[in-house]
mmCIF file of C-alpha atoms and ligand atoms in Angstrom:
data_model
loop_
_atom_site.group_PDB
_atom_site.id
_atom_site.type_symbol
_atom_site.label_atom_id
_atom_site.label_comp_id
_atom_site.label_asym_id
_atom_site.label_seq_id
_atom_site.Cartn_x
_atom_site.Cartn_y
_atom_site.Cartn_z
ATOM 1 C CA MET A 1 118.088 106.605 84.082
ATOM 2 C CA ALA A 2 115.436 105.518 83.193
ATOM 3 C CA SER A 3 111.928 106.855 83.347
ATOM 4 C CA PHE A 4 108.471 105.235 83.724
ATOM 5 C CA LYS A 5 107.817 105.325 79.919
ATOM 6 C CA GLU A 6 110.995 103.920 79.481
ATOM 7 C CA LEU A 7 110.123 100.693 81.591
ATOM 8 C CA GLY A 8 107.458 99.560 79.322
ATOM 9 C CA LEU A 9 104.516 100.682 81.386
ATOM 10 C CA LYS A 10 101.078 101.316 79.790
ATOM 11 C CA LYS A 11 100.592 105.041 78.947
ATOM 12 C CA ASP A 12 97.597 105.300 80.891
ATOM 13 C CA VAL A 13 99.614 103.823 83.479
ATOM 14 C CA GLN A 14 102.476 106.192 83.250
ATOM 15 C CA GLU A 15 99.680 109.115 83.239
ATOM 16 C CA ILE A 16 98.137 107.979 86.896
ATOM 17 C CA LEU A 17 101.642 108.077 87.567
ATOM 18 C CA SER A 18 102.064 111.812 86.596
ATOM 19 C CA GLN A 19 99.071 112.328 88.448
ATOM 20 C CA LEU A 20 100.099 111.274 91.567
ATOM 21 C CA ALA A 21 103.563 112.787 91.950
ATOM 22 C CA TYR A 22 105.675 110.261 91.199
ATOM 23 C CA GLN A 23 108.278 111.565 88.922
ATOM 24 C CA GLU A 24 110.792 108.344 88.157
ATOM 25 C CA PRO A 25 111.222 105.080 89.172
ATOM 26 C CA THR A 26 113.561 104.352 92.255
ATOM 27 C CA LEU A 27 116.606 101.956 91.854
ATOM 28 C CA ILE A 28 115.189 99.165 92.643
ATOM 29 C CA GLN A 29 111.469 99.618 90.359
ATOM 30 C CA GLN A 30 113.581 100.620 86.981
ATOM 31 C CA LYS A 31 115.561 96.783 88.260
ATOM 32 C CA ILE A 32 112.327 95.243 88.671
ATOM 33 C CA ILE A 33 109.798 96.543 86.449
ATOM 34 C CA PRO A 34 111.156 95.445 82.943
ATOM 35 C CA LEU A 35 111.854 91.882 84.304
ATOM 36 C CA LEU A 36 108.447 91.309 85.676
ATOM 37 C CA LEU A 37 106.927 92.301 82.507
ATOM 38 C CA THR A 38 109.339 89.467 81.011
ATOM 39 C CA GLY A 39 107.432 86.555 82.804
ATOM 40 C CA GLU A 40 109.949 85.189 84.759
ATOM 41 C CA ASN A 41 109.867 84.125 88.052
ATOM 42 C CA LEU A 42 112.271 86.515 90.708
ATOM 43 C CA LEU A 43 113.567 86.618 94.166
ATOM 44 C CA PHE A 44 114.480 90.424 95.070
ATOM 45 C CA THR A 45 116.513 91.801 97.979
ATOM 46 C CA SER A 46 115.810 95.123 99.356
ATOM 47 C CA LYS A 47 115.745 97.386 101.871
ATOM 48 C CA THR A 48 112.350 98.714 103.636
ATOM 49 C CA GLY A 49 111.255 101.979 102.139
ATOM 50 C CA SER A 50 113.388 101.088 98.606
ATOM 51 C CA GLY A 51 109.355 101.321 96.985
ATOM 52 C CA LYS A 52 109.155 97.459 96.011
ATOM 53 C CA THR A 53 104.896 97.631 96.603
ATOM 54 C CA LEU A 54 105.227 99.743 93.497
ATOM 55 C CA ALA A 55 107.852 97.975 91.754
ATOM 56 C CA PHE A 56 105.747 94.377 92.001
ATOM 57 C CA LEU A 57 102.034 96.342 91.281
ATOM 58 C CA LEU A 58 103.327 98.171 88.315
ATOM 59 C CA GLY A 59 105.179 94.984 87.175
ATOM 60 C CA PHE A 60 101.780 93.311 86.444
ATOM 61 C CA LEU A 61 99.916 95.879 86.356
ATOM 62 C CA ASN A 62 100.602 95.776 82.623
ATOM 63 C CA LYS A 63 99.079 92.165 82.818
ATOM 64 C CA ILE A 64 96.096 92.826 84.502
ATOM 65 C CA ASN A 65 92.458 91.813 82.435
ATOM 66 C CA PRO A 66 89.934 94.038 83.996
ATOM 67 C CA LYS A 67 87.378 91.727 82.710
ATOM 68 C CA VAL A 68 88.376 88.221 84.559
ATOM 69 C CA GLY A 69 88.529 88.331 88.355
ATOM 70 C CA ILE A 70 91.212 87.498 91.178
ATOM 71 C CA GLN A 71 94.788 87.526 89.141
ATOM 72 C CA MET A 72 97.161 88.621 91.331
ATOM 73 C CA MET A 73 97.834 87.856 95.022
ATOM 74 C CA VAL A 74 100.011 89.603 97.306
ATOM 75 C CA VAL A 75 100.746 87.382 100.592
ATOM 76 C CA VAL A 76 102.053 89.661 103.095
ATOM 77 C CA PRO A 77 103.368 88.614 106.848
ATOM 78 C CA THR A 78 101.482 91.413 109.002
ATOM 79 C CA ARG A 79 98.231 92.463 108.592
ATOM 80 C CA GLU A 80 99.755 96.126 108.867
ATOM 81 C CA LEU A 81 101.487 95.808 105.874
ATOM 82 C CA ALA A 82 98.635 94.043 104.570
ATOM 83 C CA VAL A 83 96.324 96.986 104.687
ATOM 84 C CA GLN A 84 99.182 99.487 103.868
ATOM 85 C CA ILE A 85 99.787 97.862 100.602
ATOM 86 C CA CYS A 86 96.174 97.847 99.795
ATOM 87 C CA LYS A 87 95.941 101.418 99.909
ATOM 88 C CA GLU A 88 98.819 101.971 97.730
ATOM 89 C CA CYS A 89 97.539 99.824 95.085
ATOM 90 C CA GLU A 90 94.404 101.082 95.461
ATOM 91 C CA ARG A 91 95.542 104.683 94.616
ATOM 92 C CA ILE A 92 97.019 103.499 91.313
ATOM 93 C CA GLY A 93 94.206 100.978 90.732
ATOM 94 C CA ASP A 94 91.099 102.788 90.963
ATOM 95 C CA ALA A 95 92.109 105.310 88.099
ATOM 96 C CA LEU A 96 92.042 102.014 85.778
ATOM 97 C CA GLY A 97 88.997 99.896 87.004
ATOM 98 C CA ILE A 98 91.364 97.553 88.511
ATOM 99 C CA LYS A 99 89.485 96.432 92.351
ATOM 100 C CA VAL A 100 92.137 95.708 95.014
ATOM 101 C CA GLY A 101 90.798 93.640 98.095
ATOM 102 C CA VAL A 102 92.372 92.706 101.616
ATOM 103 C CA LEU A 103 91.742 90.121 104.104
ATOM 104 C CA HIS A 104 94.047 89.770 106.905
ATOM 105 C CA GLY A 105 93.356 87.581 110.212
ATOM 106 C CA GLY A 106 92.267 89.366 113.348
ATOM 107 C CA LYS A 107 88.576 89.980 112.929
ATOM 108 C CA GLU A 108 85.677 87.532 112.695
ATOM 109 C CA ILE A 109 85.749 85.918 108.798
ATOM 110 C CA VAL A 110 82.602 87.070 108.698
ATOM 111 C CA LYS A 111 83.604 90.464 108.584
ATOM 112 C CA ASP A 112 85.179 89.593 105.309
ATOM 113 C CA LYS A 113 81.762 89.639 103.421
ATOM 114 C CA LYS A 114 82.167 92.398 101.080
ATOM 115 C CA THR A 115 85.685 91.813 100.210
ATOM 116 C CA ILE A 116 84.809 88.710 98.711
ATOM 117 C CA THR A 117 81.401 89.146 96.943
ATOM 118 C CA LYS A 118 82.645 92.331 95.271
ATOM 119 C CA LYS A 119 84.768 91.890 92.003
ATOM 120 C CA THR A 120 88.405 92.351 92.628
ATOM 121 C CA HIS A 121 91.191 91.965 90.687
ATOM 122 C CA ILE A 122 93.964 91.995 93.152
ATOM 123 C CA MET A 123 93.760 90.474 96.450
ATOM 124 C CA ILE A 124 96.266 91.114 99.077
ATOM 125 C CA GLY A 125 96.310 88.924 102.831
ATOM 126 C CA THR A 126 97.874 87.582 105.324
ATOM 127 C CA PRO A 127 98.663 83.848 104.739
ATOM 128 C CA GLY A 128 96.357 82.023 107.053
ATOM 129 C CA ARG A 129 93.404 84.025 106.356
ATOM 130 C CA LEU A 130 93.861 83.379 102.652
ATOM 131 C CA VAL A 131 94.389 79.674 103.037
ATOM 132 C CA GLN A 132 91.241 79.669 105.321
ATOM 133 C CA HIS A 133 89.285 81.418 102.381
ATOM 134 C CA ILE A 134 90.298 79.213 99.767
ATOM 135 C CA ASN A 135 89.512 76.209 101.632
ATOM 136 C CA ALA A 136 85.922 77.759 102.387
ATOM 137 C CA LYS A 137 85.710 78.060 98.141
ATOM 138 C CA SER A 138 84.752 81.524 99.137
ATOM 139 C CA ILE A 139 87.840 82.682 96.890
ATOM 140 C CA LYS A 140 88.801 81.077 93.857
ATOM 141 C CA VAL A 141 92.831 82.278 92.676
ATOM 142 C CA GLY A 142 92.886 79.625 90.433
ATOM 143 C CA ASP A 143 93.192 82.085 87.613
ATOM 144 C CA VAL A 144 96.029 83.746 89.809
ATOM 145 C CA ARG A 145 98.694 84.655 87.290
ATOM 146 C CA TYR A 146 100.897 87.251 89.537
ATOM 147 C CA LEU A 147 101.488 85.577 92.865
ATOM 148 C CA VAL A 148 103.677 87.688 95.247
ATOM 149 C CA PHE A 149 105.291 87.108 98.815
ATOM 150 C CA ASP A 150 106.243 90.453 100.133
ATOM 151 C CA GLU A 151 109.052 90.620 103.106
ATOM 152 C CA SER A 152 109.248 86.377 102.812
ATOM 153 C CA ASP A 153 111.573 85.798 105.004
ATOM 154 C CA GLN A 154 110.196 87.630 107.859
ATOM 155 C CA MET A 155 106.921 85.451 106.716
ATOM 156 C CA PHE A 156 108.424 82.428 107.031
ATOM 157 C CA ASP A 157 110.275 83.033 109.844
ATOM 158 C CA ASN A 158 106.921 83.386 111.271
ATOM 159 C CA GLY A 159 105.957 80.148 110.612
ATOM 160 C CA PHE A 160 104.317 80.787 107.574
ATOM 161 C CA PHE A 161 105.956 78.424 104.991
ATOM 162 C CA LYS A 162 103.893 75.762 104.667
ATOM 163 C CA GLU A 163 100.913 78.028 103.976
ATOM 164 C CA CYS A 164 103.008 79.741 101.436
ATOM 165 C CA VAL A 165 103.678 76.814 99.755
ATOM 166 C CA TYR A 166 100.159 75.776 99.907
ATOM 167 C CA LEU A 167 98.823 79.285 98.642
ATOM 168 C CA ARG A 168 101.500 78.606 95.540
ATOM 169 C CA SER A 169 100.033 75.239 94.646
ATOM 170 C CA ARG A 170 96.440 76.519 94.623
ATOM 171 C CA VAL A 171 97.129 79.059 91.901
ATOM 172 C CA SER A 172 97.196 78.775 88.024
ATOM 173 C CA LYS A 173 100.113 76.694 87.173
ATOM 174 C CA GLU A 174 101.163 79.018 84.930
ATOM 175 C CA ALA A 175 101.879 81.782 87.710
ATOM 176 C CA GLN A 176 104.831 84.001 87.665
ATOM 177 C CA ILE A 177 106.305 83.823 91.444
ATOM 178 C CA VAL A 178 107.941 86.757 93.383
ATOM 179 C CA LEU A 179 109.667 87.181 96.469
ATOM 180 C CA SER A 180 110.755 90.347 98.302
ATOM 181 C CA SER A 181 112.954 89.458 100.980
ATOM 182 C CA ALA A 182 115.201 91.758 103.016
ATOM 183 C CA THR A 183 118.066 88.757 103.235
ATOM 184 C CA ILE A 184 118.325 85.513 101.789
ATOM 185 C CA SER A 185 117.540 82.795 104.392
ATOM 186 C CA ASN A 186 117.936 78.744 103.711
ATOM 187 C CA ARG A 187 114.238 78.943 103.910
ATOM 188 C CA VAL A 188 113.342 81.659 100.942
ATOM 189 C CA THR A 189 115.712 79.748 99.061
ATOM 190 C CA GLU A 190 113.858 76.791 100.058
ATOM 191 C CA PHE A 191 111.040 77.955 98.830
ATOM 192 C CA MET A 192 112.419 79.536 95.100
ATOM 193 C CA ASN A 193 113.530 76.020 94.815
ATOM 194 C CA LEU A 194 110.772 74.687 94.384
ATOM 195 C CA LEU A 195 110.586 77.034 90.979
ATOM 196 C CA PRO A 196 111.776 75.295 88.266
ATOM 197 C CA SER A 197 113.536 78.348 87.236
ATOM 198 C CA TYR A 198 114.113 82.036 88.856
ATOM 199 C CA ASP A 199 116.430 84.975 88.661
ATOM 200 C CA VAL A 200 117.508 86.965 91.878
ATOM 201 C CA GLN A 201 118.317 90.685 92.033
ATOM 202 C CA THR A 202 120.031 91.965 95.224
ATOM 203 C CA ILE A 203 119.767 95.285 95.164
ATOM 204 C CA GLY A 204 121.581 97.234 97.791
ATOM 205 C CA GLU A 205 121.314 93.825 99.955
ATOM 206 C CA GLN A 206 123.686 93.820 102.949
ATOM 207 C CA ILE A 207 126.566 91.493 103.071
ATOM 208 C CA PRO A 208 126.436 89.845 106.277
ATOM 209 C CA LYS A 209 129.625 91.235 108.757
ATOM 210 C CA ASN A 210 130.167 87.583 109.849
ATOM 211 C CA ILE A 211 131.968 86.790 106.955
ATOM 212 C CA VAL A 212 135.177 87.434 106.185
ATOM 213 C CA GLN A 213 136.066 87.900 102.904
ATOM 214 C CA GLU A 214 139.721 87.549 101.147
ATOM 215 C CA TYR A 215 141.538 87.159 97.518
ATOM 216 C CA ILE A 216 144.752 85.717 96.170
ATOM 217 C CA ARG A 217 145.915 87.097 93.186
ATOM 218 C CA SER A 218 147.034 84.290 90.409
ATOM 219 C CA PRO A 219 148.049 83.702 87.251
ATOM 220 C CA ILE A 220 145.433 81.306 85.640
ATOM 221 C CA LYS A 221 148.051 78.448 85.341
ATOM 222 C CA GLU A 222 149.099 78.905 88.912
ATOM 223 C CA LYS A 223 145.799 78.760 90.161
ATOM 224 C CA ASN A 224 145.651 75.458 91.211
ATOM 225 C CA GLU A 225 149.300 75.062 92.914
ATOM 226 C CA LYS A 226 148.224 78.377 95.220
ATOM 227 C CA LEU A 227 145.048 77.214 96.183
ATOM 228 C CA LEU A 228 146.604 73.813 97.501
ATOM 229 C CA LYS A 229 149.390 75.366 99.335
ATOM 230 C CA PHE A 230 146.671 78.107 100.609
ATOM 231 C CA LEU A 231 144.120 74.883 101.978
ATOM 232 C CA LYS A 232 147.662 73.364 103.718
ATOM 233 C CA THR A 233 147.405 76.414 105.901
ATOM 234 C CA LYS A 234 143.862 76.400 106.720
ATOM 235 C CA LYS A 235 141.107 74.797 108.992
ATOM 236 C CA TYR A 236 137.863 74.254 107.761
ATOM 237 C CA ASP A 237 135.856 70.968 107.818
ATOM 238 C CA ARG A 238 133.620 71.569 104.839
ATOM 239 C CA ALA A 239 134.196 73.678 101.783
ATOM 240 C CA MET A 240 132.056 74.376 98.440
ATOM 241 C CA MET A 241 134.290 75.589 95.518
ATOM 242 C CA PHE A 242 132.796 77.089 92.549
ATOM 243 C CA CYS A 243 133.410 77.471 89.325
ATOM 244 C CA ASN A 244 132.284 78.234 85.996
ATOM 245 C CA ARG A 245 132.199 75.272 83.871
ATOM 246 C CA LYS A 246 131.400 71.771 84.443
ATOM 247 C CA ASP A 247 134.133 70.367 83.086
ATOM 248 C CA ARG A 248 136.628 72.260 85.483
ATOM 249 C CA ALA A 249 134.528 71.303 88.284
ATOM 250 C CA GLU A 250 135.315 67.571 87.007
ATOM 251 C CA GLU A 251 138.677 68.557 86.286
ATOM 252 C CA LEU A 252 139.427 69.881 89.868
ATOM 253 C CA ALA A 253 137.876 66.940 91.769
ATOM 254 C CA ASN A 254 140.565 64.934 90.973
ATOM 255 C CA ILE A 255 143.127 67.665 91.806
ATOM 256 C CA PHE A 256 142.158 68.536 95.474
ATOM 257 C CA PRO A 257 142.066 65.141 98.252
ATOM 258 C CA HIS A 258 138.497 64.702 99.343
ATOM 259 C CA ALA A 259 136.578 66.628 96.677
ATOM 260 C CA LYS A 260 134.026 65.270 94.403
ATOM 261 C CA ALA A 261 132.162 66.936 91.772
ATOM 262 C CA LEU A 262 128.369 68.267 91.796
ATOM 263 C CA HIS A 263 126.652 69.820 88.754
ATOM 264 C CA GLY A 264 123.840 70.023 86.505
ATOM 265 C CA ASP A 265 125.319 66.262 84.691
ATOM 266 C CA VAL A 266 125.548 64.784 87.288
ATOM 267 C CA LYS A 267 122.369 62.196 87.925
ATOM 268 C CA GLN A 268 119.777 63.318 90.884
ATOM 269 C CA THR A 269 120.815 60.091 92.408
ATOM 270 C CA GLN A 270 123.957 60.646 92.968
ATOM 271 C CA ARG A 271 123.569 64.234 93.260
ATOM 272 C CA THR A 272 121.499 63.002 96.629
ATOM 273 C CA ASN A 273 124.172 60.993 97.448
ATOM 274 C CA LEU A 274 126.973 63.179 97.136
ATOM 275 C CA LEU A 275 125.265 66.151 99.165
ATOM 276 C CA SER A 276 124.306 62.963 102.142
ATOM 277 C CA GLN A 277 128.410 62.591 101.969
ATOM 278 C CA PHE A 278 129.174 65.898 102.245
ATOM 279 C CA LYS A 279 126.830 66.273 105.035
ATOM 280 C CA HIS A 280 128.380 63.573 106.776
ATOM 281 C CA GLY A 281 132.039 65.072 106.655
ATOM 282 C CA LYS A 282 133.024 61.725 104.288
ATOM 283 C CA ILE A 283 133.889 64.968 101.535
ATOM 284 C CA LYS A 284 135.652 67.500 102.798
ATOM 285 C CA VAL A 285 135.339 70.025 99.022
ATOM 286 C CA LEU A 286 132.108 70.061 96.916
ATOM 287 C CA ILE A 287 133.046 71.467 93.501
ATOM 288 C CA THR A 288 130.217 72.820 91.809
ATOM 289 C CA THR A 289 128.871 75.425 89.583
ATOM 290 C CA ASP A 290 126.306 78.219 89.675
ATOM 291 C CA VAL A 291 123.526 76.261 88.159
ATOM 292 C CA ALA A 292 123.920 73.150 90.162
ATOM 293 C CA ALA A 293 123.881 75.014 93.513
ATOM 294 C CA ARG A 294 121.020 76.813 92.906
ATOM 295 C CA GLY A 295 119.032 73.935 92.530
ATOM 296 C CA LEU A 296 119.731 72.126 95.771
ATOM 297 C CA HIS A 297 119.705 72.476 99.286
ATOM 298 C CA ILE A 298 123.486 72.805 100.634
ATOM 299 C CA GLU A 299 124.132 72.308 104.177
ATOM 300 C CA SER A 300 126.255 75.249 105.845
ATOM 301 C CA VAL A 301 130.101 75.210 105.091
ATOM 302 C CA ASP A 302 132.730 77.125 106.390
ATOM 303 C CA MET A 303 134.244 77.865 103.172
ATOM 304 C CA ILE A 304 133.546 78.921 99.995
ATOM 305 C CA ILE A 305 136.319 79.550 97.150
ATOM 306 C CA ASN A 306 135.692 81.191 94.395
ATOM 307 C CA TYR A 307 137.712 79.293 91.923
ATOM 308 C CA ASP A 308 136.560 81.302 88.918
ATOM 309 C CA VAL A 309 135.345 84.809 89.563
ATOM 310 C CA SER A 310 130.721 85.014 88.951
ATOM 311 C CA ARG A 311 130.269 86.459 85.841
ATOM 312 C CA GLN A 312 126.863 87.453 87.086
ATOM 313 C CA PRO A 313 127.833 89.612 90.658
ATOM 314 C CA GLU A 314 125.153 88.856 92.159
ATOM 315 C CA PHE A 315 126.288 85.555 91.873
ATOM 316 C CA TYR A 316 129.265 86.052 94.434
ATOM 317 C CA VAL A 317 126.434 86.963 97.418
ATOM 318 C CA HIS A 318 124.896 84.149 96.509
ATOM 319 C CA ARG A 319 127.616 81.755 96.654
ATOM 320 C CA MET A 320 128.510 83.735 99.629
ATOM 321 C CA GLY A 321 125.075 82.981 101.277
ATOM 322 C CA ARG A 322 125.966 79.360 101.809
ATOM 323 C CA THR A 323 128.368 79.946 104.674
ATOM 324 C CA GLY A 324 128.064 81.930 107.795
ATOM 325 C CA ARG A 325 124.537 80.735 108.887
ATOM 326 C CA ASN A 326 122.700 81.308 111.984
ATOM 327 C CA ASP A 327 125.329 83.777 113.105
ATOM 328 C CA LYS A 328 128.279 81.754 112.714
ATOM 329 C CA LYS A 329 131.674 82.628 111.270
ATOM 330 C CA GLY A 330 132.230 82.442 107.537
ATOM 331 C CA TYR A 331 134.874 82.460 104.644
ATOM 332 C CA VAL A 332 135.213 83.469 101.109
ATOM 333 C CA LEU A 333 138.072 83.202 99.278
ATOM 334 C CA THR A 334 138.133 84.472 95.538
ATOM 335 C CA LEU A 335 141.014 83.438 93.174
ATOM 336 C CA VAL A 336 141.528 86.287 90.817
ATOM 337 C CA CYS A 337 143.142 86.301 87.223
ATOM 338 C CA GLU A 338 143.802 88.798 84.691
ATOM 339 C CA GLU A 339 140.876 87.535 82.885
ATOM 340 C CA ASP A 340 138.708 87.670 86.093
ATOM 341 C CA GLN A 341 139.671 91.512 87.209
ATOM 342 C CA GLU A 342 137.303 93.339 85.461
ATOM 343 C CA HIS A 343 134.329 90.729 87.194
ATOM 344 C CA PHE A 344 135.781 90.845 90.443
ATOM 345 C CA ASP A 345 135.823 94.584 90.615
ATOM 346 C CA GLU A 346 132.485 95.147 89.480
ATOM 347 C CA ILE A 347 131.172 92.873 92.098
ATOM 348 C CA ILE A 348 133.168 94.900 94.839
ATOM 349 C CA GLU A 349 132.104 97.977 93.350
ATOM 350 C CA ARG A 350 128.485 97.284 93.243
ATOM 351 C CA TYR A 351 128.484 95.593 96.759
ATOM 352 C CA ASN A 352 130.932 97.935 98.176
ATOM 353 C CA LEU A 353 132.880 95.385 99.270
ATOM 354 C CA LYS A 354 136.331 95.201 101.277
ATOM 355 C CA ILE A 355 137.993 92.230 100.520
ATOM 356 C CA LYS A 356 141.881 91.873 101.604
ATOM 357 C CA GLU A 357 144.562 90.366 99.329
ATOM 358 C CA ILE A 358 146.442 87.333 101.043
ATOM 359 C CA LEU A 359 149.627 86.713 99.113
ATOM 360 C CA ILE A 360 151.012 82.891 98.465
ATOM 361 C CA ALA A 361 154.504 82.941 97.796
HETATM 362 P P1 LIG B 401 109.413 99.629 100.808
HETATM 363 O O1 LIG B 401 108.334 97.980 100.865
HETATM 364 O O2 LIG B 401 110.486 98.753 99.617
HETATM 365 O O3 LIG B 401 109.793 99.064 102.221
HETATM 366 P P2 LIG B 401 107.018 101.330 99.771
HETATM 367 O O4 LIG B 401 107.083 100.345 98.307
HETATM 368 O O5 LIG B 401 106.217 101.019 100.986
HETATM 369 O O6 LIG B 401 108.454 100.395 99.914
HETATM 370 O O7 LIG B 401 107.551 102.615 99.535
HETATM 371 C C1 LIG B 401 108.009 103.768 100.451
HETATM 372 C C2 LIG B 401 107.193 105.032 99.921
HETATM 373 O O8 LIG B 401 107.578 105.515 98.624
HETATM 374 C C3 LIG B 401 106.042 105.063 99.980
HETATM 375 O O9 LIG B 401 105.408 106.286 100.767
HETATM 376 C C4 LIG B 401 105.637 105.409 98.540
HETATM 377 O O10 LIG B 401 104.448 106.156 98.179
HETATM 378 C C5 LIG B 401 107.283 105.778 97.924
HETATM 379 N N1 LIG B 401 107.706 105.648 96.476
HETATM 380 C C6 LIG B 401 107.438 104.321 96.044
HETATM 381 N N2 LIG B 401 107.845 104.866 94.945
HETATM 382 C C7 LIG B 401 108.265 105.807 94.288
HETATM 383 C C8 LIG B 401 108.302 106.803 93.295
HETATM 384 N N3 LIG B 401 109.037 106.265 92.174
HETATM 385 N N4 LIG B 401 108.838 108.132 93.957
HETATM 386 C C9 LIG B 401 108.462 108.696 94.733
HETATM 387 N N5 LIG B 401 107.688 108.068 95.991
HETATM 388 C C10 LIG B 401 107.875 106.595 95.762
HETATM 389 MG MG1 LIG B 402 107.032 97.038 100.941
#
């Protein structure tokens, strides 16, 4: 297990943590802090109580410059959460000379005067009130380089999606964006897809129970034959098939009936076209890669086929998230050849999955 020191935190930060009796980082802190230090945009999922606040605070604290004004903004769905996060940030920030402010609805805006007039490095707040202050020019967020949306799925469900998109448009163009979320909802994906690139970390995410998962073991050369046989027995309306390579996606589109390939090399106009055909049932199977799937908003589907096992375990969950939306039944089939076995085992272990084997003669 990595210590706070090994995560790359500054010495003074390490000292405060030990004074406050934080002995070692939680699992999520071990994962998130180094990623935030790299500067990558990030979406991560984790349960409540896993230590998210310190994860994003410590990840950014190293980079905050006490001489500049508001550089970090944390947007949260509720007033209570705003206050709670503010307290947690103050415990660490105080000793470092980092000032924290909180702005939330539910009280007269004039009462925010003290908060908006004092020097602040980290501003925490609910979306509506933050937007009000930005529009009134009472706070300046153009220098915000670290923008966190905590409990983003809840925030978007509460109708704050537009405000959050707006807030993002008002901060520095170079801002690093981080979303925490209990589950990856459509809205969360939609928001992330507005960013040029991002990393996804699923830490202790719960696998939806409405999705049935099965696999077929197959020698690499017999994959097509087995899959074609399987598809003849299966009822489905709209399927997405994931491959690990673009050329394979192309190749398979010629083999499988009612299928088209969509990947990073397909032109934007053609992509839009394909998606619309897929949505209207003119294409039954959309064959794609992780790269393309990430940059696209894809309608819910009733079957996911992992033609290849993804090399990064989190993509198994990501791919799966395209089915079983709105509590509808979902289905995931994975083809497992010898070369895939190790990666497949890793996925099963990481997410503690129960996947049933089906035999195709
Ligand atoms: P989450 O946002 O994931 O629900 P919080 O950030 O609110 O979780 O943290 C939950 C509790 O765990 C808080 O009381 C926090 O002070 C405590 N905590 C966080 N990180 C650590 C740590 N590394 N060691 C001990 N306690 C921690
Ligand atoms: Mg929290």
